[in-house]
Amino acid sequence: MTATPAKSIPATLIPGDGIGSEVSDATLAVLDAVGAPFEWETCKAGMAGVDACGDPLPPETLASIRKTRLALKGPLTTPIGGGYRSSNVRLREEFQLYANLRPARTLIPGGRYEKIDIVLVRENLEGLYVGFEHYVPIGSDPRAVAVASGVNTRAGSRRICEFAFDYAAKNGRKKVTLVHKANVLKALTGLFLEAGRDVAKKYEGRIACDDRIIDACAMQLVMNPWQYDVIVTTNLFGDILSDLNAGLVGGLGMAPAGNIGTDAAIFEAVHGSAPDIAGQGKANPLALILSAAMMLDHVGLQEKAKRVRDAIDDVLCKDNIRTGDLGGKASTKQFTDAVVARVR
Ligand code: NAD
């Protein structure tokens, strides 16, 4: 009997800037090996969009995602200070990808921290990322004062907390921690905390809930990270804590992410375009490959996602093949070939 080929799933691919094409090529090779049925539309964004048509988020790219409602995205460069607004932030806003799911799991035993398994749920659309910023001129200095406003809504806070508790319930997790700064930002993050505590009541007896102030949480994540299970927090705190969590499990090369909304989802690594190592063939593709595994989970192909994760575990721990950021000597290609061989 021959197996029925899986129905093809249209998806948008944005290879990204810097190391983007290197880690995207690696990820496509692994997806191909596992028989992922994605039918790719390759699109440009970030610097590639600027170079091609002067737009970091070209209309064709948006139209493709509007159609496929599913994308895999390499890292995009954002100019610091001036220049254009982050294409990553714009994509999240355009498709209302309100939840940023960022799991951190120990993949290589013997590191600083063993057996880490924390899922961070970051609110993706509100808080200080809304971009309400301006300067106030004083005298001859046109930028004497900088002002930024954060915006959290009760509806947005409830929605992200519901996502976190629902994720916990569906994935066998025991506890959700609400992380905030309601002692100082009493309105902005107090509202988030209030909404989170309210959502927690619906899950009483099934999922435990506690809360932490962001600074204490950062310290505890370093001192005793095992007390955390699922963390849900506002946009900026989530951005910072997800890099901290990546550090607990070996660095940015290990951290996948999914930006999930009601109608669309975009999967990407937590890391950026790493201009310092771009084009050298030494980037670790693991984070984007793991993001692609999350994408497989998202479309209901959990068995394929598991095969990818198992292959990665074997390559890292049995074959001992690792890229330079993990203390190994393998190039991007050598690591990828090893994962492909294990997947097959
Ligand atoms: P970065 O994540 O690109 O790099 C930080 C450090 O980690 C660098 O030393 C880099 O070499 C290393 N690193 C990152 N990914 C790696 C990988 N896969 N393998 C091995 N080493 C890796 O952060 P940055 O330097 O602050 O940002 C560079 C650019 O990326 C900026 O323009 C920033 O705005 C952008 N950025 C994009 C995203 C995204 O697309 N989601 C996320 C973060 C940063």
mmCIF file of C-alpha atoms and ligand atoms in Angstrom:
data_model
loop_
_atom_site.group_PDB
_atom_site.id
_atom_site.type_symbol
_atom_site.label_atom_id
_atom_site.label_comp_id
_atom_site.label_asym_id
_atom_site.label_seq_id
_atom_site.Cartn_x
_atom_site.Cartn_y
_atom_site.Cartn_z
ATOM 1 C CA MET A 1 0.000 0.000 0.000
ATOM 2 C CA THR A 2 1.367 3.444 -0.865
ATOM 3 C CA ALA A 3 0.932 6.322 1.579
ATOM 4 C CA THR A 4 -1.428 9.087 0.468
ATOM 5 C CA PRO A 5 0.633 12.250 -0.123
ATOM 6 C CA ALA A 6 -0.277 15.018 2.322
ATOM 7 C CA LYS A 7 -2.454 17.764 0.850
ATOM 8 C CA SER A 8 -0.289 20.754 -0.079
ATOM 9 C CA ILE A 9 -0.469 23.794 2.193
ATOM 10 C CA PRO A 10 0.213 27.208 0.609
ATOM 11 C CA ALA A 11 2.636 29.252 2.714
ATOM 12 C CA THR A 12 4.697 32.413 2.338
ATOM 13 C CA LEU A 13 8.462 32.310 2.732
ATOM 14 C CA ILE A 14 10.434 35.447 3.594
ATOM 15 C CA PRO A 15 14.110 34.392 3.635
ATOM 16 C CA GLY A 16 15.202 37.580 5.460
ATOM 17 C CA ASP A 17 18.372 39.693 5.706
ATOM 18 C CA GLY A 18 21.886 38.947 6.889
ATOM 19 C CA ILE A 19 22.061 35.258 7.878
ATOM 20 C CA GLY A 20 18.413 34.949 6.750
ATOM 21 C CA SER A 21 19.040 33.173 3.447
ATOM 22 C CA GLU A 22 21.531 30.768 5.089
ATOM 23 C CA VAL A 23 19.162 29.694 7.871
ATOM 24 C CA SER A 24 16.125 29.680 5.550
ATOM 25 C CA ASP A 25 17.846 27.386 3.039
ATOM 26 C CA ALA A 26 18.777 25.057 5.892
ATOM 27 C CA THR A 27 15.191 25.031 7.164
ATOM 28 C CA LEU A 28 13.745 24.325 3.726
ATOM 29 C CA ALA A 29 16.113 21.354 3.350
ATOM 30 C CA VAL A 30 14.886 19.884 6.661
ATOM 31 C CA LEU A 31 11.216 20.518 5.816
ATOM 32 C CA ASP A 32 11.771 18.863 2.473
ATOM 33 C CA ALA A 33 13.384 15.830 4.126
ATOM 34 C CA VAL A 34 10.455 15.390 6.524
ATOM 35 C CA GLY A 35 7.970 15.658 3.648
ATOM 36 C CA ALA A 36 6.331 18.882 4.825
ATOM 37 C CA PRO A 37 3.642 19.686 2.253
ATOM 38 C CA PHE A 38 4.197 23.458 2.160
ATOM 39 C CA GLU A 39 3.826 25.078 -1.245
ATOM 40 C CA TRP A 40 6.001 28.159 -0.916
ATOM 41 C CA GLU A 41 5.483 31.648 -2.298
ATOM 42 C CA THR A 42 8.843 33.344 -1.774
ATOM 43 C CA CYS A 43 8.559 37.056 -0.940
ATOM 44 C CA LYS A 44 10.796 39.933 0.039
ATOM 45 C CA ALA A 45 10.803 42.134 3.148
ATOM 46 C CA GLY A 46 13.287 44.209 5.149
ATOM 47 C CA MET A 47 16.487 45.260 3.345
ATOM 48 C CA ALA A 48 15.699 42.934 0.432
ATOM 49 C CA GLY A 49 12.386 44.763 -0.036
ATOM 50 C CA VAL A 50 14.115 48.147 0.156
ATOM 51 C CA ASP A 51 16.717 47.058 -2.423
ATOM 52 C CA ALA A 52 14.109 45.596 -4.767
ATOM 53 C CA CYS A 53 11.391 48.240 -4.655
ATOM 54 C CA GLY A 54 12.208 50.798 -1.947
ATOM 55 C CA ASP A 55 9.746 49.275 0.530
ATOM 56 C CA PRO A 56 10.717 47.133 3.553
ATOM 57 C CA LEU A 57 7.266 45.536 3.364
ATOM 58 C CA PRO A 58 6.281 45.367 -0.331
ATOM 59 C CA PRO A 59 2.549 45.079 -1.181
ATOM 60 C CA GLU A 60 3.153 41.704 -2.911
ATOM 61 C CA THR A 61 4.476 40.270 0.348
ATOM 62 C CA LEU A 62 1.432 41.460 2.284
ATOM 63 C CA ALA A 63 -0.873 40.128 -0.443
ATOM 64 C CA SER A 64 0.804 36.730 -0.298
ATOM 65 C CA ILE A 65 0.358 36.422 3.484
ATOM 66 C CA ARG A 66 -3.202 37.685 3.191
ATOM 67 C CA LYS A 67 -3.806 34.754 0.851
ATOM 68 C CA THR A 68 -1.825 31.979 2.556
ATOM 69 C CA ARG A 69 -2.348 33.203 6.184
ATOM 70 C CA LEU A 70 0.775 31.236 7.051
ATOM 71 C CA ALA A 71 4.416 32.313 6.786
ATOM 72 C CA LEU A 72 7.939 31.329 7.700
ATOM 73 C CA LYS A 73 10.147 34.344 8.083
ATOM 74 C CA GLY A 74 13.902 34.810 8.370
ATOM 75 C CA PRO A 75 15.247 37.733 10.424
ATOM 76 C CA LEU A 76 14.797 41.262 9.095
ATOM 77 C CA THR A 77 17.191 44.133 9.743
ATOM 78 C CA THR A 78 15.746 47.266 11.339
ATOM 79 C CA PRO A 79 17.770 50.494 11.322
ATOM 80 C CA ILE A 80 18.452 51.715 14.872
ATOM 81 C CA GLY A 81 17.236 55.206 15.824
ATOM 82 C CA GLY A 82 16.043 56.691 12.510
ATOM 83 C CA GLY A 83 15.078 54.964 9.266
ATOM 84 C CA TYR A 84 12.036 52.829 8.584
ATOM 85 C CA ARG A 85 9.779 51.225 11.214
ATOM 86 C CA SER A 86 10.436 47.553 12.015
ATOM 87 C CA SER A 87 8.899 45.296 9.336
ATOM 88 C CA ASN A 88 8.518 42.652 12.056
ATOM 89 C CA VAL A 89 6.332 44.954 14.140
ATOM 90 C CA ARG A 90 4.365 46.048 11.042
ATOM 91 C CA LEU A 91 3.713 42.439 10.031
ATOM 92 C CA ARG A 92 2.434 41.615 13.520
ATOM 93 C CA GLU A 93 0.125 44.637 13.393
ATOM 94 C CA GLU A 94 -1.061 44.073 9.826
ATOM 95 C CA PHE A 95 -2.143 40.495 10.550
ATOM 96 C CA GLN A 96 -3.118 41.104 14.207
ATOM 97 C CA LEU A 97 -0.697 38.419 15.387
ATOM 98 C CA TYR A 98 -1.400 39.166 19.017
ATOM 99 C CA ALA A 99 0.399 36.231 20.620
ATOM 100 C CA ASN A 100 4.114 35.591 20.415
ATOM 101 C CA LEU A 101 4.817 32.060 21.604
ATOM 102 C CA ARG A 102 8.446 31.525 22.595
ATOM 103 C CA PRO A 103 9.381 28.153 24.085
ATOM 104 C CA ALA A 104 12.839 27.639 25.623
ATOM 105 C CA ARG A 105 13.876 24.051 26.239
ATOM 106 C CA THR A 106 17.277 22.594 27.150
ATOM 107 C CA LEU A 107 18.537 20.700 24.120
ATOM 108 C CA ILE A 108 22.117 20.046 25.167
ATOM 109 C CA PRO A 109 22.745 18.556 28.619
ATOM 110 C CA GLY A 110 25.760 19.719 30.584
ATOM 111 C CA GLY A 111 25.261 23.442 30.047
ATOM 112 C CA ARG A 112 24.837 26.091 32.738
ATOM 113 C CA TYR A 113 21.216 25.076 33.305
ATOM 114 C CA GLU A 114 19.774 21.577 32.938
ATOM 115 C CA LYS A 115 16.189 20.649 32.135
ATOM 116 C CA ILE A 116 14.817 24.073 31.331
ATOM 117 C CA ASP A 117 11.356 23.953 29.803
ATOM 118 C CA ILE A 118 9.685 27.365 29.892
ATOM 119 C CA VAL A 119 7.130 28.753 27.476
ATOM 120 C CA LEU A 120 6.939 32.507 27.257
ATOM 121 C CA VAL A 121 3.790 34.093 25.844
ATOM 122 C CA ARG A 122 4.422 37.690 24.848
ATOM 123 C CA GLU A 123 1.685 40.166 23.998
ATOM 124 C CA ASN A 124 2.626 41.287 20.509
ATOM 125 C CA LEU A 125 0.542 44.329 19.565
ATOM 126 C CA GLU A 126 0.198 46.670 22.540
ATOM 127 C CA GLY A 127 2.334 48.185 25.298
ATOM 128 C CA LEU A 128 5.281 50.389 24.418
ATOM 129 C CA TYR A 129 5.546 48.917 20.917
ATOM 130 C CA VAL A 130 2.599 50.901 19.550
ATOM 131 C CA GLY A 131 5.124 53.480 18.334
ATOM 132 C CA PHE A 132 3.502 56.549 19.923
ATOM 133 C CA GLU A 133 6.741 58.485 20.288
ATOM 134 C CA HIS A 134 7.698 62.094 19.812
ATOM 135 C CA TYR A 135 10.317 64.670 20.722
ATOM 136 C CA VAL A 136 9.675 67.974 22.488
ATOM 137 C CA PRO A 137 11.927 70.863 21.418
ATOM 138 C CA ILE A 138 13.346 73.181 24.055
ATOM 139 C CA GLY A 139 15.246 76.262 22.986
ATOM 140 C CA SER A 140 17.670 75.377 20.194
ATOM 141 C CA ASP A 141 17.482 71.625 20.856
ATOM 142 C CA PRO A 142 14.719 70.110 18.683
ATOM 143 C CA ARG A 143 15.016 66.818 20.554
ATOM 144 C CA ALA A 144 15.445 67.986 24.123
ATOM 145 C CA VAL A 145 12.809 65.588 25.464
ATOM 146 C CA ALA A 146 11.690 62.184 24.192
ATOM 147 C CA VAL A 147 8.202 60.922 25.034
ATOM 148 C CA ALA A 148 6.772 57.452 24.475
ATOM 149 C CA SER A 149 3.271 56.294 25.393
ATOM 150 C CA GLY A 150 2.349 52.679 26.067
ATOM 151 C CA VAL A 151 -1.134 51.384 25.378
ATOM 152 C CA ASN A 152 -2.601 48.279 27.009
ATOM 153 C CA THR A 153 -6.275 47.480 26.655
ATOM 154 C CA ARG A 154 -8.409 45.264 28.866
ATOM 155 C CA ALA A 155 -9.532 43.349 25.767
ATOM 156 C CA GLY A 156 -5.943 42.865 24.535
ATOM 157 C CA SER A 157 -4.737 41.830 27.989
ATOM 158 C CA ARG A 158 -7.572 39.335 28.402
ATOM 159 C CA ARG A 159 -6.944 37.926 24.933
ATOM 160 C CA ILE A 160 -3.249 37.249 25.548
ATOM 161 C CA CYS A 161 -3.880 35.793 29.016
ATOM 162 C CA GLU A 162 -6.612 33.558 27.606
ATOM 163 C CA PHE A 163 -4.153 32.402 24.942
ATOM 164 C CA ALA A 164 -1.585 31.546 27.649
ATOM 165 C CA PHE A 165 -4.024 29.628 29.860
ATOM 166 C CA ASP A 166 -5.535 27.846 26.873
ATOM 167 C CA TYR A 167 -2.038 26.889 25.687
ATOM 168 C CA ALA A 168 -1.202 25.636 29.197
ATOM 169 C CA ALA A 169 -4.393 23.557 29.382
ATOM 170 C CA LYS A 170 -3.896 22.015 25.937
ATOM 171 C CA ASN A 171 -0.207 21.258 26.428
ATOM 172 C CA GLY A 172 -0.228 19.635 29.847
ATOM 173 C CA ARG A 173 1.279 22.649 31.624
ATOM 174 C CA LYS A 174 0.612 23.223 35.317
ATOM 175 C CA LYS A 175 1.079 26.932 35.998
ATOM 176 C CA VAL A 176 0.885 30.361 34.370
ATOM 177 C CA THR A 177 2.833 33.285 35.834
ATOM 178 C CA LEU A 178 1.619 36.821 35.059
ATOM 179 C CA VAL A 179 4.645 39.130 34.774
ATOM 180 C CA HIS A 180 4.077 42.878 35.193
ATOM 181 C CA LYS A 181 5.335 46.117 36.755
ATOM 182 C CA ALA A 182 2.071 47.141 38.353
ATOM 183 C CA ASN A 183 3.858 48.594 41.397
ATOM 184 C CA VAL A 184 5.166 51.478 39.254
ATOM 185 C CA LEU A 185 3.279 51.419 35.944
ATOM 186 C CA LYS A 186 0.042 51.110 37.876
ATOM 187 C CA ALA A 187 -2.330 51.818 34.994
ATOM 188 C CA LEU A 188 -0.388 50.399 32.056
ATOM 189 C CA THR A 189 0.562 47.067 33.545
ATOM 190 C CA GLY A 190 -1.922 47.105 36.430
ATOM 191 C CA LEU A 191 -4.674 46.646 33.852
ATOM 192 C CA PHE A 192 -2.833 43.656 32.382
ATOM 193 C CA LEU A 193 -2.475 42.088 35.843
ATOM 194 C CA GLU A 194 -6.134 42.678 36.671
ATOM 195 C CA ALA A 195 -7.247 41.092 33.390
ATOM 196 C CA GLY A 196 -4.870 38.138 33.889
ATOM 197 C CA ARG A 197 -6.133 37.436 37.424
ATOM 198 C CA ASP A 198 -9.666 37.517 36.110
ATOM 199 C CA VAL A 199 -8.892 35.031 33.317
ATOM 200 C CA ALA A 200 -7.111 32.778 35.857
ATOM 201 C CA LYS A 201 -10.389 32.290 37.768
ATOM 202 C CA LYS A 202 -11.818 30.353 34.802
ATOM 203 C CA TYR A 203 -8.965 27.856 35.100
ATOM 204 C CA GLU A 204 -9.012 27.478 38.899
ATOM 205 C CA GLY A 205 -8.351 23.875 39.939
ATOM 206 C CA ARG A 206 -6.826 23.074 36.532
ATOM 207 C CA ILE A 207 -4.013 25.584 35.954
ATOM 208 C CA ALA A 208 -2.318 27.344 38.859
ATOM 209 C CA CYS A 209 -1.625 31.053 38.563
ATOM 210 C CA ASP A 210 0.824 33.371 40.289
ATOM 211 C CA ASP A 211 2.345 36.729 39.447
ATOM 212 C CA ARG A 212 5.742 38.416 39.579
ATOM 213 C CA ILE A 213 7.138 41.878 39.132
ATOM 214 C CA ILE A 214 9.353 41.908 36.029
ATOM 215 C CA ASP A 215 12.628 42.739 37.811
ATOM 216 C CA ALA A 216 12.154 39.986 40.402
ATOM 217 C CA CYS A 217 11.184 37.588 37.639
ATOM 218 C CA ALA A 218 14.401 38.352 35.717
ATOM 219 C CA MET A 219 16.474 37.650 38.835
ATOM 220 C CA GLN A 220 14.584 34.421 39.607
ATOM 221 C CA LEU A 221 14.942 33.211 36.024
ATOM 222 C CA VAL A 222 18.698 33.321 36.581
ATOM 223 C CA MET A 223 18.658 31.944 40.166
ATOM 224 C CA ASN A 224 15.935 29.294 39.916
ATOM 225 C CA PRO A 225 14.354 29.084 36.463
ATOM 226 C CA TRP A 226 12.718 25.706 37.202
ATOM 227 C CA GLN A 227 9.955 27.421 39.197
ATOM 228 C CA TYR A 228 8.549 28.773 35.904
ATOM 229 C CA ASP A 229 6.290 26.877 33.534
ATOM 230 C CA VAL A 230 4.301 29.265 31.294
ATOM 231 C CA ILE A 231 4.974 33.004 31.578
ATOM 232 C CA VAL A 232 2.603 35.570 30.084
ATOM 233 C CA THR A 233 3.602 39.201 29.903
ATOM 234 C CA THR A 234 3.332 42.484 28.042
ATOM 235 C CA ASN A 235 5.180 43.302 24.834
ATOM 236 C CA LEU A 236 8.460 44.905 25.970
ATOM 237 C CA PHE A 237 8.940 42.678 29.035
ATOM 238 C CA GLY A 238 8.243 39.646 26.835
ATOM 239 C CA ASP A 239 10.821 40.776 24.300
ATOM 240 C CA ILE A 240 13.500 41.038 26.979
ATOM 241 C CA LEU A 241 12.584 37.895 28.928
ATOM 242 C CA SER A 242 12.508 35.742 25.797
ATOM 243 C CA ASP A 243 16.148 36.605 25.085
ATOM 244 C CA LEU A 244 16.940 35.842 28.749
ATOM 245 C CA ASN A 245 15.222 32.454 28.400
ATOM 246 C CA ALA A 246 17.155 31.800 25.178
ATOM 247 C CA GLY A 247 20.325 32.457 27.192
ATOM 248 C CA LEU A 248 19.305 29.777 29.714
ATOM 249 C CA VAL A 249 19.269 27.127 26.980
ATOM 250 C CA GLY A 250 22.399 28.082 25.063
ATOM 251 C CA GLY A 251 21.734 31.378 23.327
ATOM 252 C CA LEU A 252 19.778 32.986 20.548
ATOM 253 C CA GLY A 253 20.606 30.242 18.076
ATOM 254 C CA MET A 254 18.289 27.938 20.076
ATOM 255 C CA ALA A 255 15.133 30.035 20.359
ATOM 256 C CA PRO A 256 12.145 29.564 18.030
ATOM 257 C CA ALA A 257 8.955 31.623 17.943
ATOM 258 C CA GLY A 258 5.484 31.766 16.494
ATOM 259 C CA ASN A 259 3.476 34.967 16.012
ATOM 260 C CA ILE A 260 -0.105 33.808 16.172
ATOM 261 C CA GLY A 261 -3.363 35.609 15.470
ATOM 262 C CA THR A 262 -6.936 34.578 14.888
ATOM 263 C CA ASP A 263 -6.561 34.536 11.098
ATOM 264 C CA ALA A 264 -2.842 34.143 10.383
ATOM 265 C CA ALA A 265 0.453 32.972 11.856
ATOM 266 C CA ILE A 266 4.077 33.822 11.102
ATOM 267 C CA PHE A 267 6.901 31.647 12.434
ATOM 268 C CA GLU A 268 10.397 33.041 12.943
ATOM 269 C CA ALA A 269 13.493 32.670 15.098
ATOM 270 C CA VAL A 270 13.882 34.996 18.091
ATOM 271 C CA HIS A 271 17.322 36.100 16.845
ATOM 272 C CA GLY A 272 18.011 38.884 14.357
ATOM 273 C CA SER A 273 19.927 39.085 11.088
ATOM 274 C CA ALA A 274 23.349 38.722 12.811
ATOM 275 C CA PRO A 275 25.234 41.008 10.397
ATOM 276 C CA ASP A 276 28.501 40.155 12.194
ATOM 277 C CA ILE A 277 28.455 36.568 10.866
ATOM 278 C CA ALA A 278 26.325 36.932 7.707
ATOM 279 C CA GLY A 279 27.659 35.207 4.597
ATOM 280 C CA GLN A 280 30.234 33.180 6.525
ATOM 281 C CA GLY A 281 28.310 29.898 6.504
ATOM 282 C CA LYS A 282 28.522 29.544 10.269
ATOM 283 C CA ALA A 283 25.079 30.670 11.472
ATOM 284 C CA ASN A 284 23.161 28.206 13.606
ATOM 285 C CA PRO A 285 19.947 27.360 11.695
ATOM 286 C CA LEU A 286 18.408 25.532 14.665
ATOM 287 C CA ALA A 287 16.103 28.326 15.841
ATOM 288 C CA LEU A 288 14.455 28.706 12.443
ATOM 289 C CA ILE A 289 14.231 24.932 12.003
ATOM 290 C CA LEU A 290 12.514 24.712 15.418
ATOM 291 C CA SER A 291 10.214 27.575 14.363
ATOM 292 C CA ALA A 292 9.312 25.511 11.302
ATOM 293 C CA ALA A 293 8.533 22.587 13.653
ATOM 294 C CA MET A 294 6.135 24.913 15.514
ATOM 295 C CA MET A 295 4.608 25.725 12.118
ATOM 296 C CA LEU A 296 4.098 21.995 11.495
ATOM 297 C CA ASP A 297 2.368 21.712 14.899
ATOM 298 C CA HIS A 298 0.207 24.706 13.993
ATOM 299 C CA VAL A 299 -1.098 23.043 10.806
ATOM 300 C CA GLY A 300 -1.763 19.771 12.633
ATOM 301 C CA LEU A 301 1.322 17.864 11.445
ATOM 302 C CA GLN A 302 2.569 17.034 14.953
ATOM 303 C CA GLU A 303 4.166 13.767 13.903
ATOM 304 C CA LYS A 304 6.411 15.551 11.390
ATOM 305 C CA ALA A 305 7.188 18.253 13.956
ATOM 306 C CA LYS A 306 8.263 15.563 16.413
ATOM 307 C CA ARG A 307 10.496 13.922 13.809
ATOM 308 C CA VAL A 308 12.261 17.257 13.256
ATOM 309 C CA ARG A 309 12.735 17.830 17.017
ATOM 310 C CA ASP A 310 13.938 14.276 17.586
ATOM 311 C CA ALA A 311 16.427 14.613 14.707
ATOM 312 C CA ILE A 312 17.785 17.825 16.226
ATOM 313 C CA ASP A 313 18.144 16.160 19.654
ATOM 314 C CA ASP A 314 20.057 13.271 18.057
ATOM 315 C CA VAL A 315 22.343 15.503 15.993
ATOM 316 C CA LEU A 316 23.208 17.640 19.011
ATOM 317 C CA CYS A 317 23.502 14.919 21.635
ATOM 318 C CA LYS A 318 24.354 11.656 19.828
ATOM 319 C CA ASP A 319 26.249 12.870 16.748
ATOM 320 C CA ASN A 320 27.745 15.797 18.684
ATOM 321 C CA ILE A 321 27.467 18.014 15.630
ATOM 322 C CA ARG A 322 27.093 21.645 16.666
ATOM 323 C CA THR A 323 27.711 25.082 15.218
ATOM 324 C CA GLY A 324 30.268 27.515 16.672
ATOM 325 C CA ASP A 325 27.808 29.390 18.914
ATOM 326 C CA LEU A 326 27.250 26.066 20.743
ATOM 327 C CA GLY A 327 30.961 25.374 21.058
ATOM 328 C CA GLY A 328 31.101 23.103 18.008
ATOM 329 C CA LYS A 329 32.908 23.339 14.692
ATOM 330 C CA ALA A 330 30.141 22.531 12.203
ATOM 331 C CA SER A 331 29.201 24.939 9.452
ATOM 332 C CA THR A 332 25.559 25.749 8.767
ATOM 333 C CA LYS A 333 25.637 23.232 5.929
ATOM 334 C CA GLN A 334 27.282 20.423 7.921
ATOM 335 C CA PHE A 335 24.749 20.844 10.722
ATOM 336 C CA THR A 336 21.861 20.949 8.244
ATOM 337 C CA ASP A 337 23.069 17.850 6.370
ATOM 338 C CA ALA A 338 23.242 15.984 9.678
ATOM 339 C CA VAL A 339 19.664 16.951 10.607
ATOM 340 C CA VAL A 340 18.447 16.016 7.139
ATOM 341 C CA ALA A 341 20.157 12.611 7.438
ATOM 342 C CA ARG A 342 18.581 11.988 10.871
ATOM 343 C CA VAL A 343 15.119 13.096 9.695
ATOM 344 C CA ARG A 344 15.298 10.693 6.787
HETATM 345 P P1 NAD B 1 21.084 39.386 16.497
HETATM 346 O O1 NAD B 1 20.147 38.403 17.079
HETATM 347 O O2 NAD B 1 21.064 39.514 15.016
HETATM 348 O O3 NAD B 1 22.581 39.028 16.939
HETATM 349 C C1 NAD B 1 23.001 39.046 18.306
HETATM 350 C C2 NAD B 1 24.246 38.146 18.462
HETATM 351 O O4 NAD B 1 23.826 36.773 18.365
HETATM 352 C C3 NAD B 1 25.274 38.350 17.360
HETATM 353 O O5 NAD B 1 26.558 38.212 17.899
HETATM 354 C C4 NAD B 1 24.993 37.228 16.377
HETATM 355 O O6 NAD B 1 26.108 36.811 15.632
HETATM 356 C C5 NAD B 1 24.497 36.125 17.300
HETATM 357 N N1 NAD B 1 23.514 35.283 16.599
HETATM 358 C C6 NAD B 1 22.237 35.610 16.301
HETATM 359 N N2 NAD B 1 21.648 34.612 15.641
HETATM 360 C C7 NAD B 1 22.564 33.652 15.504
HETATM 361 C C8 NAD B 1 22.539 32.360 14.886
HETATM 362 N N3 NAD B 1 21.451 31.878 14.272
HETATM 363 N N4 NAD B 1 23.674 31.610 14.917
HETATM 364 C C9 NAD B 1 24.778 32.062 15.532
HETATM 365 N N5 NAD B 1 24.852 33.279 16.144
HETATM 366 C C10 NAD B 1 23.756 34.059 16.116
HETATM 367 O O7 NAD B 1 20.757 40.789 17.188
HETATM 368 P P2 NAD B 1 21.259 42.240 16.797
HETATM 369 O O8 NAD B 1 22.690 42.189 16.346
HETATM 370 O O9 NAD B 1 20.863 43.075 17.941
HETATM 371 O O10 NAD B 1 20.346 42.654 15.579
HETATM 372 C C11 NAD B 1 20.740 42.621 14.218
HETATM 373 C C12 NAD B 1 19.570 43.071 13.369
HETATM 374 O O11 NAD B 1 18.499 42.111 13.465
HETATM 375 C C13 NAD B 1 18.967 44.414 13.791
HETATM 376 O O12 NAD B 1 18.663 45.146 12.609
HETATM 377 C C14 NAD B 1 17.689 44.026 14.527
HETATM 378 O O13 NAD B 1 16.700 45.022 14.446
HETATM 379 C C15 NAD B 1 17.281 42.793 13.761
HETATM 380 N N6 NAD B 1 16.410 41.884 14.528
HETATM 381 C C16 NAD B 1 15.441 41.254 13.823
HETATM 382 C C17 NAD B 1 14.632 40.344 14.464
HETATM 383 C C18 NAD B 1 13.553 39.661 13.650
HETATM 384 O O14 NAD B 1 13.579 39.688 12.433
HETATM 385 N N7 NAD B 1 12.572 39.029 14.295
HETATM 386 C C19 NAD B 1 14.823 40.035 15.816
HETATM 387 C C20 NAD B 1 15.872 40.668 16.491
HETATM 388 C C21 NAD B 1 16.662 41.593 15.831
#
